[in-house]
Tab-separated table of C-alpha atoms in Angstrom:
chain	number	residue	atom	x	y	z
A	29	MET	CA	167.205	26.129	-110.070
A	30	ARG	CA	163.608	26.858	-108.890
A	31	SER	CA	162.600	29.928	-107.031
A	32	ASP	CA	162.269	28.375	-103.576
A	33	GLY	CA	165.598	26.653	-103.986
A	34	ARG	CA	164.080	22.728	-104.460
A	35	LYS	CA	165.542	20.358	-106.836
A	36	VAL	CA	163.683	19.340	-109.437
A	37	ASP	CA	161.797	16.449	-108.329
A	38	GLU	CA	161.922	17.761	-104.478
A	39	LEU	CA	158.435	18.036	-102.832
A	40	ARG	CA	157.566	20.787	-100.653
A	41	SER	CA	157.763	20.663	-96.907
A	42	PRO	CA	155.944	20.164	-94.571
A	43	LEU	CA	154.434	16.941	-95.975
A	44	LYS	CA	152.378	15.449	-93.057
A	45	LEU	CA	149.176	13.255	-93.081
A	46	ARG	CA	146.879	12.298	-90.079
A	47	VAL	CA	143.787	10.137	-90.289
A	48	GLY	CA	140.849	9.850	-88.164
A	49	VAL	CA	140.831	13.377	-87.014
A	50	LEU	CA	137.164	14.038	-87.003
A	51	THR	CA	134.900	12.037	-84.538
A	52	GLU	CA	131.524	12.376	-86.191
A	53	ALA	CA	132.759	11.301	-89.771
A	54	THR	CA	133.006	7.597	-90.795
A	55	GLY	CA	136.591	8.180	-91.897
A	56	SER	CA	138.735	11.415	-92.022
A	57	ALA	CA	142.016	12.826	-92.885
A	58	TYR	CA	144.041	15.995	-92.904
A	59	LEU	CA	146.971	16.722	-94.946
A	60	GLU	CA	149.694	19.358	-94.699
A	61	TRP	CA	151.602	19.802	-98.151
A	62	GLY	CA	153.664	23.046	-98.209
A	63	GLY	CA	151.230	25.740	-97.865
A	64	ASN	CA	148.168	23.522	-98.120
A	65	ARG	CA	146.289	22.672	-95.498
A	66	ILE	CA	143.173	20.319	-96.193
A	67	ILE	CA	140.621	18.429	-94.173
A	68	VAL	CA	138.628	15.821	-95.570
A	69	GLY	CA	135.513	13.913	-93.992
A	70	VAL	CA	133.776	10.602	-95.536
A	71	PHE	CA	130.239	9.880	-94.641
A	72	GLY	CA	128.504	6.794	-95.243
A	73	PRO	CA	127.570	4.515	-97.382
A	74	LYS	CA	124.184	5.687	-96.306
A	75	ASP	CA	120.358	5.514	-97.293
A	76	ALA	CA	119.535	7.836	-99.978
A	77	PRO	CA	116.181	8.690	-101.675
A	78	PRO	CA	115.441	6.473	-104.504
A	79	HIS	CA	115.407	9.007	-107.255
A	80	PHE	CA	119.077	9.907	-106.382
A	81	THR	CA	120.476	6.498	-106.467
A	82	ARG	CA	121.441	3.695	-108.965
A	83	PRO	CA	120.260	-0.089	-108.471
A	84	ASP	CA	123.709	-1.478	-109.161
A	85	LYS	CA	126.101	0.704	-107.414
A	86	ALA	CA	126.334	3.241	-104.797
A	87	THR	CA	126.588	6.949	-105.704
A	88	LEU	CA	129.625	9.083	-104.800
A	89	ARG	CA	129.383	12.725	-104.059
A	90	VAL	CA	132.346	14.694	-103.678
A	91	ASP	CA	132.314	18.302	-102.553
A	92	TYR	CA	135.445	20.352	-102.857
A	93	LYS	CA	135.408	23.722	-100.960
A	94	MET	CA	137.729	26.541	-100.353
A	95	SER	CA	137.497	28.203	-97.218
A	96	THR	CA	136.785	32.145	-97.284
A	97	PHE	CA	140.298	32.717	-95.760
A	98	SER	CA	142.172	29.898	-97.815
A	99	SER	CA	144.453	32.408	-100.074
A	100	LYS	CA	144.925	35.924	-101.074
A	101	GLU	CA	142.597	35.842	-103.923
A	102	GLU	CA	138.712	36.074	-103.024
A	103	HIS	CA	136.802	32.976	-102.110
A	104	GLY	CA	134.263	34.848	-100.072
A	105	ARG	CA	131.046	33.378	-101.794
A	106	SER	CA	129.457	30.338	-100.141
A	107	ALA	CA	127.988	29.259	-103.500
A	108	PRO	CA	130.186	26.723	-105.463
A	109	SER	CA	132.241	28.473	-107.884
A	110	ARG	CA	133.010	27.401	-111.406
A	111	ARG	CA	136.355	26.182	-110.319
A	112	SER	CA	135.214	24.172	-107.402
A	113	ILE	CA	132.257	22.475	-109.377
A	114	GLU	CA	134.955	21.397	-111.881
A	115	ILE	CA	137.419	20.088	-109.216
A	116	SER	CA	134.369	18.252	-107.476
A	117	LYS	CA	133.801	16.667	-110.701
A	118	VAL	CA	137.269	15.546	-111.876
A	119	LEU	CA	137.674	14.038	-108.098
A	120	ARG	CA	134.663	12.168	-108.169
A	121	GLU	CA	135.434	10.461	-111.526
A	122	ALA	CA	139.063	9.564	-110.220
A	123	LEU	CA	137.940	8.269	-107.131
A	124	SER	CA	135.002	6.216	-108.337
A	125	LYS	CA	137.757	4.217	-110.486
A	126	ILE	CA	139.285	2.855	-107.409
A	127	VAL	CA	136.167	2.607	-104.756
A	128	MET	CA	134.179	-0.671	-104.902
A	129	LEU	CA	130.727	1.264	-105.298
A	130	GLU	CA	129.104	-2.055	-106.533
A	131	LYS	CA	129.175	-3.450	-102.929
A	132	TYR	CA	126.585	-1.035	-101.703
A	133	PRO	CA	123.759	-0.498	-104.327
A	134	GLN	CA	121.195	2.098	-103.554
A	135	SER	CA	123.161	3.932	-101.226
A	136	GLN	CA	125.449	7.226	-101.019
A	137	ILE	CA	128.763	7.947	-100.181
A	138	ASP	CA	129.617	11.577	-99.340
A	139	ILE	CA	133.153	13.006	-99.399
A	140	HIS	CA	133.476	16.490	-98.103
A	141	ILE	CA	136.909	18.430	-98.729
A	142	LEU	CA	137.677	21.604	-97.174
A	143	VAL	CA	140.795	23.584	-98.232
A	144	LEU	CA	141.831	25.665	-94.939
A	145	GLN	CA	144.809	27.193	-96.617
A	146	ALA	CA	145.961	26.820	-100.444
A	147	GLU	CA	149.237	27.224	-102.051
A	148	GLY	CA	149.092	25.483	-105.483
A	149	GLY	CA	148.199	21.828	-106.165
A	150	THR	CA	145.215	21.566	-103.987
A	151	ARG	CA	143.433	19.384	-106.124
A	152	VAL	CA	145.872	16.446	-106.044
A	153	ALA	CA	146.716	17.266	-102.513
A	154	SER	CA	142.718	16.818	-101.836
A	155	PHE	CA	142.898	13.421	-103.782
A	156	TYR	CA	145.384	11.949	-101.795
A	157	ALA	CA	143.781	12.993	-98.501
A	158	ALA	CA	140.263	11.778	-99.709
A	159	VAL	CA	141.997	8.405	-100.446
A	160	ALA	CA	143.307	8.222	-97.030
A	161	ALA	CA	140.129	9.154	-95.472
A	162	LEU	CA	138.330	6.446	-97.406
A	163	ILE	CA	140.692	3.981	-96.142
A	164	ALA	CA	140.082	5.154	-92.741
A	165	ALA	CA	136.376	4.708	-93.296
A	166	GLY	CA	136.739	1.085	-94.178
A	167	ILE	CA	135.120	1.496	-97.496
A	168	PRO	CA	136.220	-1.065	-99.806
A	169	MET	CA	138.864	-0.138	-102.464
A	170	ARG	CA	140.730	-1.848	-105.322
A	171	THR	CA	144.116	-0.377	-104.380
A	172	ARG	CA	145.407	3.024	-102.799
A	173	ALA	CA	146.181	6.040	-105.078
A	174	PHE	CA	148.009	9.486	-104.944
A	175	GLY	CA	148.074	12.587	-106.692
A	176	ILE	CA	150.905	15.355	-107.506
A	177	SER	CA	151.219	18.028	-109.900
A	178	ALA	CA	154.120	18.296	-112.411
A	179	GLY	CA	154.938	21.320	-114.380
A	180	LYS	CA	156.981	23.444	-116.783
A	181	VAL	CA	158.884	26.339	-115.128
A	182	ASN	CA	161.866	28.031	-116.958
A	183	ASP	CA	161.583	25.203	-119.933
A	184	GLU	CA	162.297	22.637	-117.423
A	185	ILE	CA	160.069	19.890	-116.134
A	186	VAL	CA	159.744	20.144	-112.363
A	187	LEU	CA	157.440	18.175	-109.757
A	188	ASP	CA	154.960	19.622	-107.305
A	189	LEU	CA	154.440	23.097	-108.243
A	190	SER	CA	154.113	26.088	-105.556
A	191	LYS	CA	151.766	28.913	-106.370
A	192	GLU	CA	154.209	31.058	-107.827
A	193	GLU	CA	155.398	28.401	-110.225
A	194	ASP	CA	151.842	27.239	-110.853
A	195	ASN	CA	150.874	30.943	-111.776
A	196	LEU	CA	153.733	32.221	-113.342
A	197	GLY	CA	155.026	29.190	-115.097
A	198	GLN	CA	154.581	27.751	-118.752
A	199	ALA	CA	152.340	24.502	-117.821
A	200	ASP	CA	150.383	23.068	-115.008
A	201	ILE	CA	149.944	19.151	-115.096
A	202	PRO	CA	147.949	17.653	-112.300
A	203	VAL	CA	148.015	13.885	-112.308
A	204	CYS	CA	146.234	11.378	-110.095
A	205	MET	CA	147.570	7.680	-110.128
A	206	ASP	CA	146.960	4.443	-108.395
A	207	MET	CA	149.510	2.139	-106.928
A	208	ASP	CA	149.207	-0.134	-110.089
A	209	GLY	CA	150.214	2.794	-112.214
A	210	ASN	CA	147.080	3.637	-114.037
A	211	VAL	CA	146.254	7.275	-114.512
A	212	LEU	CA	142.940	8.420	-112.611
A	213	LEU	CA	143.027	11.986	-113.409
A	214	PHE	CA	145.218	14.029	-116.120
A	215	GLN	CA	144.807	17.681	-116.709
A	216	LEU	CA	146.989	19.896	-118.562
A	217	ASP	CA	146.957	23.762	-118.570
A	218	GLY	CA	149.930	25.241	-121.011
A	219	LYS	CA	152.070	24.019	-123.568
A	220	VAL	CA	154.497	20.860	-123.244
A	221	LYS	CA	156.335	18.910	-125.798
A	222	PRO	CA	155.353	14.995	-125.917
A	223	GLU	CA	158.951	14.286	-124.905
A	224	GLU	CA	158.494	16.529	-121.754
A	225	LEU	CA	155.319	15.037	-121.049
A	226	LYS	CA	156.941	11.582	-120.868
A	227	LYS	CA	159.459	12.937	-118.640
A	228	ALA	CA	156.692	14.640	-116.340
A	229	PHE	CA	155.081	11.026	-116.007
A	230	GLU	CA	158.504	9.275	-114.964
A	231	LEU	CA	158.973	11.909	-112.320
A	232	ILE	CA	155.458	11.393	-111.079
A	233	GLU	CA	155.675	7.606	-111.214
A	234	GLY	CA	158.971	7.674	-109.216
A	235	LYS	CA	157.137	9.226	-106.181
A	236	LYS	CA	154.628	6.336	-105.803
A	237	GLU	CA	156.787	4.577	-103.435
A	238	PHE	CA	157.157	7.311	-101.333
A	239	PHE	CA	153.498	8.275	-101.170
A	240	ASP	CA	152.208	4.553	-100.332
A	241	LYS	CA	155.112	4.503	-97.832
A	242	MET	CA	153.480	7.632	-95.947
A	243	LEU	CA	149.972	6.284	-96.064
A	244	ARG	CA	151.091	2.942	-94.704
A	245	GLU	CA	153.224	4.586	-91.874
A	246	GLU	CA	150.525	6.771	-90.914
A	247	PHE	CA	147.564	3.779	-90.900
A	248	GLU	CA	150.321	1.646	-88.731
A	249	LYS	CA	150.191	4.435	-86.245
A	250	PHE	CA	146.288	5.067	-86.554
A	251	TYR	CA	146.131	1.188	-85.836
A	252	SER	CA	147.923	1.045	-82.749
A	253	GLN	CA	146.160	3.867	-81.018
A	254	GLU	CA	143.133	3.845	-78.749
A	255	ILE	CA	140.064	5.310	-80.036
A	256	SER	CA	138.390	7.745	-77.749
A	257	HIS	CA	134.619	7.471	-77.490
A	258	GLU	CA	133.919	9.169	-73.946
A	259	PHE	CA	131.923	12.025	-75.504
A	260	ARG	CA	129.752	9.700	-77.117
A	261	VAL	CA	128.051	8.713	-73.754
A	262	LYS	CA	124.631	10.420	-73.301
A	263	GLU	CA	122.892	9.810	-69.960
B	5	MET	CA	151.107	-6.825	-89.906
B	6	ILE	CA	148.897	-4.239	-91.180
B	7	VAL	CA	147.145	-4.670	-94.627
B	8	LEU	CA	145.874	-1.764	-96.637
B	9	PRO	CA	143.405	-2.103	-99.603
B	10	GLY	CA	144.990	-3.580	-102.700
B	11	ASP	CA	147.770	-5.674	-100.761
B	12	GLU	CA	147.607	-9.132	-101.720
B	13	LEU	CA	146.879	-11.821	-99.338
B	14	VAL	CA	148.928	-14.870	-99.529
B	15	ASN	CA	148.053	-18.308	-97.620
B	16	VAL	CA	145.700	-15.872	-95.244
B	17	ARG	CA	142.185	-16.874	-94.544
B	18	ALA	CA	140.079	-13.768	-95.310
B	19	PRO	CA	136.323	-13.124	-95.335
B	20	ARG	CA	135.019	-12.790	-98.990
B	21	GLN	CA	133.134	-9.747	-98.151
B	22	TYR	CA	136.273	-7.540	-97.531
B	23	THR	CA	138.502	-8.892	-100.344
B	24	TYR	CA	138.506	-9.239	-104.037
B	25	LEU	CA	139.884	-11.596	-106.604
B	26	LYS	CA	142.036	-10.564	-109.476
B	27	ASP	CA	143.918	-12.829	-111.846
B	28	GLY	CA	143.340	-15.714	-109.647
B	29	LYS	CA	144.798	-13.911	-106.555
B	30	THR	CA	143.031	-12.615	-103.473
B	31	TYR	CA	143.582	-8.693	-102.490
B	32	ALA	CA	142.543	-6.752	-99.216
B	33	ALA	CA	139.652	-4.345	-99.957
B	34	VAL	CA	139.763	-2.730	-96.719
B	35	LEU	CA	142.344	-1.784	-93.716
B	36	GLY	CA	142.920	-4.575	-91.463
B	37	ILE	CA	145.264	-6.785	-89.910
B	38	VAL	CA	146.911	-10.136	-90.641
B	39	GLU	CA	147.281	-12.255	-87.469
B	40	ASN	CA	148.069	-15.873	-87.201
B	41	GLY	CA	146.936	-16.341	-90.988
B	42	THR	CA	143.704	-14.737	-90.577
B	43	PHE	CA	142.688	-11.265	-92.011
B	44	THR	CA	140.766	-9.116	-89.719
B	45	PRO	CA	139.208	-5.900	-90.872
B	46	TYR	CA	139.793	-2.824	-88.680
B	47	GLU	CA	136.703	-1.053	-89.163
B	48	PHE	CA	133.950	-1.564	-91.553
B	49	VAL	CA	130.415	-0.644	-92.695
B	50	TYR	CA	127.631	-3.109	-91.753
B	51	THR	CA	126.005	-5.065	-94.478
B	52	PRO	CA	122.645	-6.629	-93.572
B	53	LYS	CA	122.996	-10.485	-93.842
B	54	LEU	CA	119.949	-13.072	-93.457
B	55	GLY	CA	119.747	-14.665	-90.074
B	56	ASP	CA	121.554	-11.689	-88.306
B	57	VAL	CA	120.174	-10.426	-84.989
B	58	VAL	CA	119.959	-6.600	-85.154
B	59	VAL	CA	119.161	-3.556	-82.975
B	60	GLY	CA	117.600	-0.487	-84.752
B	61	ARG	CA	115.515	2.298	-84.249
B	62	VAL	CA	112.077	3.086	-86.011
B	63	ILE	CA	112.535	6.051	-87.903
B	64	ALA	CA	109.426	6.191	-90.189
B	65	GLU	CA	106.061	4.634	-91.021
B	66	LYS	CA	105.176	3.953	-94.709
B	67	LYS	CA	101.702	3.978	-95.752
B	68	ARG	CA	100.515	1.709	-92.505
B	69	VAL	CA	102.006	-1.255	-94.379
B	70	ALA	CA	105.466	-1.130	-92.717
B	71	TYR	CA	107.737	0.817	-90.330
B	72	ILE	CA	111.389	1.808	-91.551
B	73	VAL	CA	114.205	0.820	-89.023
B	74	ASP	CA	117.614	2.442	-89.169
B	75	LEU	CA	120.234	0.011	-88.396
B	76	GLY	CA	123.175	2.126	-88.842
B	77	ALA	CA	123.894	0.292	-92.095
B	78	TYR	CA	124.212	1.594	-95.657
B	79	LYS	CA	120.428	0.750	-96.230
B	80	THR	CA	117.275	0.653	-93.866
B	81	ALA	CA	115.137	-2.336	-92.697
B	82	VAL	CA	111.476	-2.825	-92.736
B	83	ILE	CA	108.613	-4.172	-90.203
B	84	MET	CA	105.601	-5.466	-91.830
B	85	THR	CA	102.741	-4.073	-89.801
B	86	ARG	CA	100.466	-7.170	-90.946
B	87	GLY	CA	100.164	-9.728	-88.127
B	88	LEU	CA	102.524	-7.572	-86.032
B	89	PRO	CA	101.870	-8.690	-82.108
B	90	VAL	CA	103.443	-5.796	-80.589
B	91	LYS	CA	102.463	-2.046	-80.878
B	92	ILE	CA	105.315	0.013	-82.031
B	93	LYS	CA	105.692	3.886	-82.906
B	94	ILE	CA	108.182	6.098	-84.535
B	95	GLY	CA	111.245	6.609	-82.285
B	96	ASP	CA	111.151	3.326	-80.193
B	97	VAL	CA	114.000	0.884	-80.180
B	98	VAL	CA	113.788	-2.595	-81.813
B	99	MET	CA	115.402	-5.833	-81.636
B	100	GLY	CA	114.677	-8.378	-84.335
B	101	LYS	CA	116.114	-11.052	-86.804
B	102	LEU	CA	116.528	-10.647	-90.436
B	103	GLU	CA	114.748	-13.870	-91.294
B	104	GLN	CA	112.867	-13.662	-94.629
B	105	SER	CA	115.323	-11.472	-96.470
B	106	ASP	CA	118.352	-9.215	-95.665
B	107	GLU	CA	115.521	-6.343	-95.508
B	108	ILE	CA	112.563	-7.577	-93.412
B	109	LEU	CA	112.628	-7.660	-89.549
B	110	SER	CA	110.824	-10.351	-87.670
B	111	ASN	CA	110.601	-11.711	-84.130
B	112	ILE	CA	110.257	-8.242	-83.037
B	113	ARG	CA	110.809	-7.098	-79.598
B	114	VAL	CA	110.405	-3.462	-78.320
B	115	LEU	CA	113.030	-2.319	-76.005
B	116	ARG	CA	112.398	0.344	-73.403
B	117	GLY	CA	113.873	2.163	-70.349
B	118	GLY	CA	117.374	2.286	-71.410
B	119	ALA	CA	119.897	3.501	-73.556
B	120	LEU	CA	121.013	3.105	-77.245
B	121	ILE	CA	124.442	3.046	-78.041
B	122	LYS	CA	126.647	2.495	-81.253
B	123	ILE	CA	130.081	0.925	-81.789
B	124	ASN	CA	131.744	-0.313	-84.927
B	125	PRO	CA	130.206	-3.638	-86.022
B	126	SER	CA	133.787	-4.889	-86.348
B	127	LYS	CA	134.208	-5.125	-82.606
B	128	ILE	CA	130.527	-6.915	-81.973
B	129	ALA	CA	132.316	-10.302	-81.542
B	130	ARG	CA	134.571	-8.980	-78.719
B	131	VAL	CA	131.486	-7.566	-77.014
B	132	ILE	CA	129.765	-10.958	-77.106
B	133	GLY	CA	132.701	-12.806	-76.235
B	134	THR	CA	133.380	-16.693	-76.610
B	135	ASN	CA	129.836	-18.329	-76.197
B	136	GLY	CA	128.601	-14.727	-74.710
B	137	SER	CA	131.186	-14.752	-71.786
B	138	MET	CA	131.744	-11.351	-72.164
B	139	VAL	CA	128.142	-9.974	-72.170
B	140	LYS	CA	127.253	-12.387	-69.270
B	141	ILE	CA	130.072	-10.412	-67.171
B	142	ILE	CA	128.665	-7.385	-68.054
B	143	LYS	CA	124.953	-8.303	-67.164
B	144	GLU	CA	126.047	-9.978	-63.962
B	145	LYS	CA	128.373	-7.147	-62.632
B	146	THR	CA	126.354	-4.219	-63.255
B	147	GLU	CA	122.657	-5.850	-63.254
B	148	THR	CA	121.602	-4.918	-66.542
B	149	SER	CA	120.006	-6.382	-69.687
B	150	VAL	CA	122.295	-5.908	-72.814
B	151	TYR	CA	120.844	-6.304	-76.112
B	152	VAL	CA	123.543	-6.740	-78.760
B	153	GLY	CA	122.796	-6.179	-82.666
B	154	TYR	CA	125.320	-7.352	-85.022
B	155	ASN	CA	124.755	-4.119	-86.679
B	156	GLY	CA	126.811	-2.509	-84.057
B	157	TYR	CA	123.882	-0.980	-81.957
B	158	ILE	CA	123.745	-1.933	-78.356
B	159	TYR	CA	120.794	-1.483	-76.152
B	160	VAL	CA	121.432	-1.358	-72.121
B	161	ALA	CA	118.624	-1.427	-69.721
B	162	GLY	CA	118.508	-1.817	-66.077
B	163	LYS	CA	120.447	-0.701	-63.057
B	164	ASN	CA	123.655	0.577	-63.661
B	165	VAL	CA	123.353	1.418	-67.189
B	166	SER	CA	126.347	4.108	-67.539
B	167	LYS	CA	128.574	1.503	-65.943
B	168	ALA	CA	127.760	-1.014	-68.498
B	169	ILE	CA	128.113	1.543	-71.521
B	170	LYS	CA	131.473	2.522	-70.008
B	171	ALA	CA	132.615	-1.098	-70.160
B	172	ILE	CA	131.396	-1.651	-73.727
B	173	TYR	CA	133.376	1.349	-74.948
B	174	THR	CA	136.482	0.001	-73.042
B	175	ILE	CA	136.012	-3.071	-75.018
B	176	GLU	CA	135.755	-1.369	-78.342
B	177	ARG	CA	139.060	0.681	-77.685
B	178	ARG	CA	140.973	-2.402	-76.458
B	179	ALA	CA	139.408	-4.849	-78.707
B	180	HIS	CA	142.888	-5.993	-79.942
B	181	ILE	CA	144.231	-6.644	-76.236
B	182	ARG	CA	144.578	-10.214	-75.004
B	183	GLY	CA	142.814	-11.192	-71.908
B	184	LEU	CA	140.294	-8.436	-72.168
B	185	THR	CA	137.695	-10.527	-70.351
B	186	ASP	CA	139.657	-10.599	-67.232
B	187	PHE	CA	140.133	-6.935	-67.714
B	188	ILE	CA	136.585	-5.836	-67.831
B	189	SER	CA	135.825	-8.369	-64.982
B	190	ASP	CA	138.472	-6.765	-62.752
B	191	MET	CA	137.370	-3.103	-63.976
B	192	LEU	CA	133.724	-3.787	-63.105
B	193	GLU	CA	134.693	-5.523	-59.829
B	194	GLY	CA	137.081	-2.617	-58.784
B	195	GLU	CA	134.291	-0.010	-59.341
B	196	LYS	CA	131.952	-1.862	-57.237
B	197	ASN	CA	134.405	-1.921	-54.307
B	198	GLU	CA	134.923	1.934	-54.767
B	199	GLU	CA	131.279	2.484	-54.079
């Protein structure tokens, strides 16, 4: 039994995704996942200074940031912390596996992730929201992807750790995976046995269909609605 | 039917730019819709192509050799100063054709006395209409000149500029609706009677 009464592979609720929430961004997404509130804006591909770009593909920049009011711990500094630099890096590397960067040489794509409220598992939730924002931006991608964290709590492998389980549990395993089953991100904090890790990956792969369905449903809604541009008219 | 990146396209005509091949099969690379056996991207970033007529804004001058033009694309275009028949300065809106390469603009025309707007380049085909029918209606009903660039920038000058802009944004919003030409025609006609 888990501290909040969930089953082993039960996800936190609410789990809500919305795309196209920012009007000035090329693509955007907002995700509510348990206590997490994450907003993502994608800008570009745009022209970039030559020293910054590569001749064969676009440069992807990911900026993960926690708002000052996101959690009980202190996030009051405006400068990037050790933690946010790390998460920006791992997310950039995971996303550059599925984005077709070779389509836009000598340009730059910016992804800004802001965590409004945090309750464990923000890096995988940010990844999922970033994928949705990239699709909404119309940037070519090989496939969709999702992220979820597994972990070991009370000698049991569970899915989607909350903040309590993350801090007090024995292990935390955030994993990002694309829809073909390729692992894009895999981190491990704590100790697990090989067979337990196998179990964790089985649980994670079992949620693939669920996340894909959520993405598809949201984009069906997005497609059917009219876009509002009235504010853009400047006379 | 809605298509997400990574979905396989079977027996569907699709522009090669927004798809990719893997193991002899075609997959979609962007969000789009499949209707009557054709894949149409919902929204995309403009990629400069040879032969496109584009509208852009001059943003910088480069060592008196060239002007740099923003097209709203992932890269900028240039206007070579040498042999240029018109005078341009930074901030001007220009219309031209990507004739020699996908970066060099020629046949330059400076546009003045109007407003520049941007819509998604995927909706430009609807703004122009079949053989230019839609843009002709807007021009006639609002007494304006409308310059449409394939990159998504549109320049409107003339009498009822705000009315024309409103019509263009309506086209962008309702691009997927059938009978759009009649709808816009009625809309502009209705507003005329109100005045």
